[in-house]
Amino acid sequence: MAILVCGGAGYIGSHTVRQLVEAGEEVIIADNLSTGHLYAINPAAKFYECDIRDKVALKKIFAENKIEAVFHFAAYIEAGESVLLPLKYFSNNVCGMEILLEAMTESGVDKIIFSSSAAVYGEPERIPIDELDKTVPTNPYGESKLIMEKMIRWVSAAQGVRYVSLRYFNASGAIEDGTLGEDHHPETHLIPLILQVPLGKRDHITIFGDDYSTPDGTCIRDYIHVVDLAAAHLCALKYLREGGESNFFNLGTGHGFSVKEIIEAAEKVTAQKIKTMLGERRPGDPAKLIASGEKARKILNWTPRFDDIEKIIATAWNWHCIHNK
Ligand code: UFG
């Protein structure tokens, strides 16, 4: 039986496919290549170029292959963009989920592992954020992920699909051999944008606001290595295979770093001074997001390997240096 990875040509999807293949799993990738990359498609996987809103194409994949479980990474992910273009997010993320769940249930596939996000919490009431804390998203992206989680939950209750929702904090870094990395066009994420400065591709990094209620005034995030995120998916698959009940988990390190701290760490890793400019706050950005990762550690037996921000940035730097030659 195979694992269908929707969005397997993207950043977190491609790293997860690598680990699935290394674990001996049969992998099928469905990706429309709108943000993913052909080069990131694992040669050991069977590839279908398809949009998850295309039900006919999805049903064909389910008909042609024996699929045990679906890993769902195929979504738009930019919180800032979602504030300006909310319907883009509801179309791809929410409608995509509807079609995927329809195709799955009509084809008798009963397990799904879903890429959710810390963005479902919005501005948290306390830190670290626990899975039972309030979910009040501050941008359409987070709202779309919360709706997607709820869709899965109701379908699960009605039709017996079991799921694991993984609420990622800030995915970062790259596989250590430098073959896969964070490759968004246009790039909007902090660490790759910072690294573009020492690469000579950008003059400076703009700090989006320094008047937040944090010690240095800049936003704090919990940066979790992409290889650790990928590993959590394999833990979740094992959990569902062993009969685990539907569940949702935060995936983070439990440590937060401010924008300024990330810039300082990147200066150490690259041994270069990184020029900064102060800009306006970006709409929809919560001041501080740090995960309590206890539940995933206890129930999924998941332990992140990367607990040092400089090591995380070093893996990203390695990939950027190779990829930008
Ligand atoms: N930032 C800057 N300058 C930039 C880019 C970002 O100061 O040029 C700041 C942002 O304002 C934010 C922090 O850096 O405070 C991190 O921003 P990212 O865009 O890298 O990441 P986000 O926290 O906005 O969002 C990311 C993913 C989401 C996910 C979220 C979970 O894009 O999919 O992490 O915490 F939901």
Short mmCIF file of N, CA, C and O and ligand atoms in Angstrom, two decimals, residues 77-79 117-119 141 168-171 188-191 193 205-208 219-221 223 259 282 285-286 289, ligand 1:
data_model
loop_
_atom_site.label_atom_id
_atom_site.label_comp_id
_atom_site.label_asym_id
_atom_site.label_seq_id
_atom_site.Cartn_x
_atom_site.Cartn_y
_atom_site.Cartn_z
N ILE A 77 0.49 29.23 1.91
CA ILE A 77 1.01 29.32 3.28
C ILE A 77 1.40 30.71 3.75
O ILE A 77 1.94 30.85 4.85
N GLU A 78 1.18 31.74 2.94
CA GLU A 78 1.71 33.05 3.32
C GLU A 78 0.67 33.84 4.11
O GLU A 78 -0.32 34.33 3.55
N ALA A 79 0.94 34.01 5.40
CA ALA A 79 -0.02 34.73 6.25
C ALA A 79 -0.25 36.15 5.74
O ALA A 79 -1.40 36.61 5.64
N SER A 117 -1.23 24.45 11.26
CA SER A 117 -0.30 25.56 11.51
C SER A 117 -0.55 26.19 12.87
O SER A 117 -1.69 26.24 13.35
N ALA A 118 0.52 26.75 13.41
CA ALA A 118 0.40 27.57 14.63
C ALA A 118 -0.50 28.77 14.38
O ALA A 118 -1.01 29.37 15.32
N ALA A 119 -0.68 29.11 13.09
CA ALA A 119 -1.52 30.26 12.76
C ALA A 119 -2.98 30.05 13.17
O ALA A 119 -3.75 31.01 13.21
N TYR A 141 -5.17 32.95 6.27
CA TYR A 141 -4.40 31.71 6.16
C TYR A 141 -4.68 30.81 7.38
O TYR A 141 -5.04 29.64 7.23
N TYR A 168 2.25 23.10 12.72
CA TYR A 168 3.66 23.49 12.66
C TYR A 168 3.83 24.90 13.18
O TYR A 168 3.06 25.79 12.83
N PHE A 169 4.91 25.11 13.90
CA PHE A 169 5.34 26.47 14.18
C PHE A 169 6.21 26.89 12.98
O PHE A 169 5.87 26.55 11.87
N ASN A 170 7.32 27.59 13.14
CA ASN A 170 7.97 28.12 11.93
C ASN A 170 8.97 27.14 11.33
O ASN A 170 10.08 26.98 11.84
N ALA A 171 8.55 26.52 10.24
CA ALA A 171 9.41 25.56 9.54
C ALA A 171 10.66 26.29 9.05
O ALA A 171 10.58 27.40 8.52
N THR A 188 9.03 34.98 1.16
CA THR A 188 8.51 35.93 2.15
C THR A 188 8.96 35.57 3.57
O THR A 188 8.66 36.28 4.51
N HIS A 189 9.62 34.42 3.71
CA HIS A 189 9.95 33.95 5.07
C HIS A 189 11.26 34.53 5.58
O HIS A 189 12.19 34.78 4.81
N LEU A 190 11.28 34.72 6.88
CA LEU A 190 12.37 35.50 7.48
C LEU A 190 13.76 34.93 7.21
O LEU A 190 14.64 35.65 6.72
N ILE A 191 14.00 33.67 7.53
CA ILE A 191 15.38 33.16 7.45
C ILE A 191 15.92 33.18 6.01
O ILE A 191 16.99 33.73 5.77
N LEU A 193 15.05 35.10 3.62
CA LEU A 193 15.23 36.50 3.21
C LEU A 193 16.48 37.10 3.84
O LEU A 193 17.25 37.81 3.18
N ILE A 205 17.64 43.44 5.13
CA ILE A 205 16.41 42.78 5.56
C ILE A 205 15.58 43.83 6.31
O ILE A 205 16.10 44.58 7.13
N THR A 206 14.29 43.88 6.00
CA THR A 206 13.40 44.82 6.69
C THR A 206 12.80 44.12 7.91
O THR A 206 12.27 43.01 7.80
N ILE A 207 12.92 44.77 9.04
CA ILE A 207 12.31 44.24 10.27
C ILE A 207 10.88 44.79 10.34
O ILE A 207 10.69 46.01 10.38
N PHE A 208 9.91 43.89 10.32
CA PHE A 208 8.51 44.33 10.30
C PHE A 208 8.04 44.70 11.71
O PHE A 208 7.37 43.92 12.37
N CYS A 219 9.00 40.54 16.70
CA CYS A 219 8.17 39.34 16.89
C CYS A 219 9.01 38.11 17.23
O CYS A 219 10.10 37.91 16.68
N ILE A 220 8.44 37.29 18.08
CA ILE A 220 9.12 36.05 18.50
C ILE A 220 8.40 34.85 17.87
O ILE A 220 7.18 34.77 17.88
N ARG A 221 9.21 33.93 17.34
CA ARG A 221 8.68 32.71 16.73
C ARG A 221 9.48 31.51 17.20
O ARG A 221 10.63 31.63 17.62
N TYR A 223 11.21 28.40 15.84
CA TYR A 223 11.71 27.89 14.55
C TYR A 223 12.04 26.41 14.69
O TYR A 223 12.93 26.03 15.46
N VAL A 259 12.96 38.44 15.88
CA VAL A 259 13.50 38.72 14.55
C VAL A 259 14.95 39.20 14.69
O VAL A 259 15.85 38.75 13.96
N ARG A 282 3.73 44.01 9.84
CA ARG A 282 3.02 43.32 8.76
C ARG A 282 1.64 42.92 9.29
O ARG A 282 1.56 42.28 10.36
N ASP A 285 0.27 39.68 11.89
CA ASP A 285 1.37 39.01 12.61
C ASP A 285 1.15 39.04 14.13
O ASP A 285 1.17 40.12 14.73
N PRO A 286 0.99 37.89 14.78
CA PRO A 286 0.96 37.90 16.24
C PRO A 286 2.35 38.21 16.81
O PRO A 286 3.36 37.95 16.14
N LEU A 289 4.80 33.55 19.20
CA LEU A 289 4.27 32.19 19.04
C LEU A 289 5.34 31.19 19.47
O LEU A 289 6.39 31.10 18.83
N1 UFG B 1 9.64 39.16 9.15
C1 UFG B 1 10.36 40.35 9.08
N2 UFG B 1 10.86 40.69 7.86
C2 UFG B 1 10.69 39.94 6.74
C3 UFG B 1 9.96 38.73 6.84
C4 UFG B 1 9.46 38.38 8.06
O1 UFG B 1 10.53 41.06 10.06
O2 UFG B 1 11.16 40.35 5.67
C5 UFG B 1 9.09 38.76 10.46
C6 UFG B 1 7.59 38.56 10.44
O3 UFG B 1 6.93 39.78 10.67
C7 UFG B 1 7.41 37.54 11.57
C8 UFG B 1 8.70 36.72 11.54
O4 UFG B 1 9.63 37.50 10.78
O5 UFG B 1 7.35 38.21 12.79
C9 UFG B 1 8.53 35.39 10.84
O6 UFG B 1 7.89 35.63 9.60
P1 UFG B 1 7.74 34.50 8.48
O7 UFG B 1 7.07 35.15 7.32
O8 UFG B 1 9.03 33.83 8.28
O9 UFG B 1 6.78 33.44 9.17
P2 UFG B 1 5.34 33.61 9.85
O10 UFG B 1 5.55 33.55 11.33
O11 UFG B 1 4.60 34.78 9.33
O12 UFG B 1 4.57 32.36 9.29
C10 UFG B 1 5.16 31.09 9.25
C11 UFG B 1 4.57 30.32 8.08
C12 UFG B 1 3.14 30.02 8.36
C13 UFG B 1 2.96 29.41 9.71
C14 UFG B 1 3.61 30.23 10.78
C15 UFG B 1 3.49 29.51 12.08
O13 UFG B 1 4.65 31.07 6.88
O14 UFG B 1 2.71 29.13 7.36
O15 UFG B 1 4.95 30.43 10.45
O16 UFG B 1 4.10 30.21 13.13
F1 UFG B 1 1.66 29.32 10.00
#
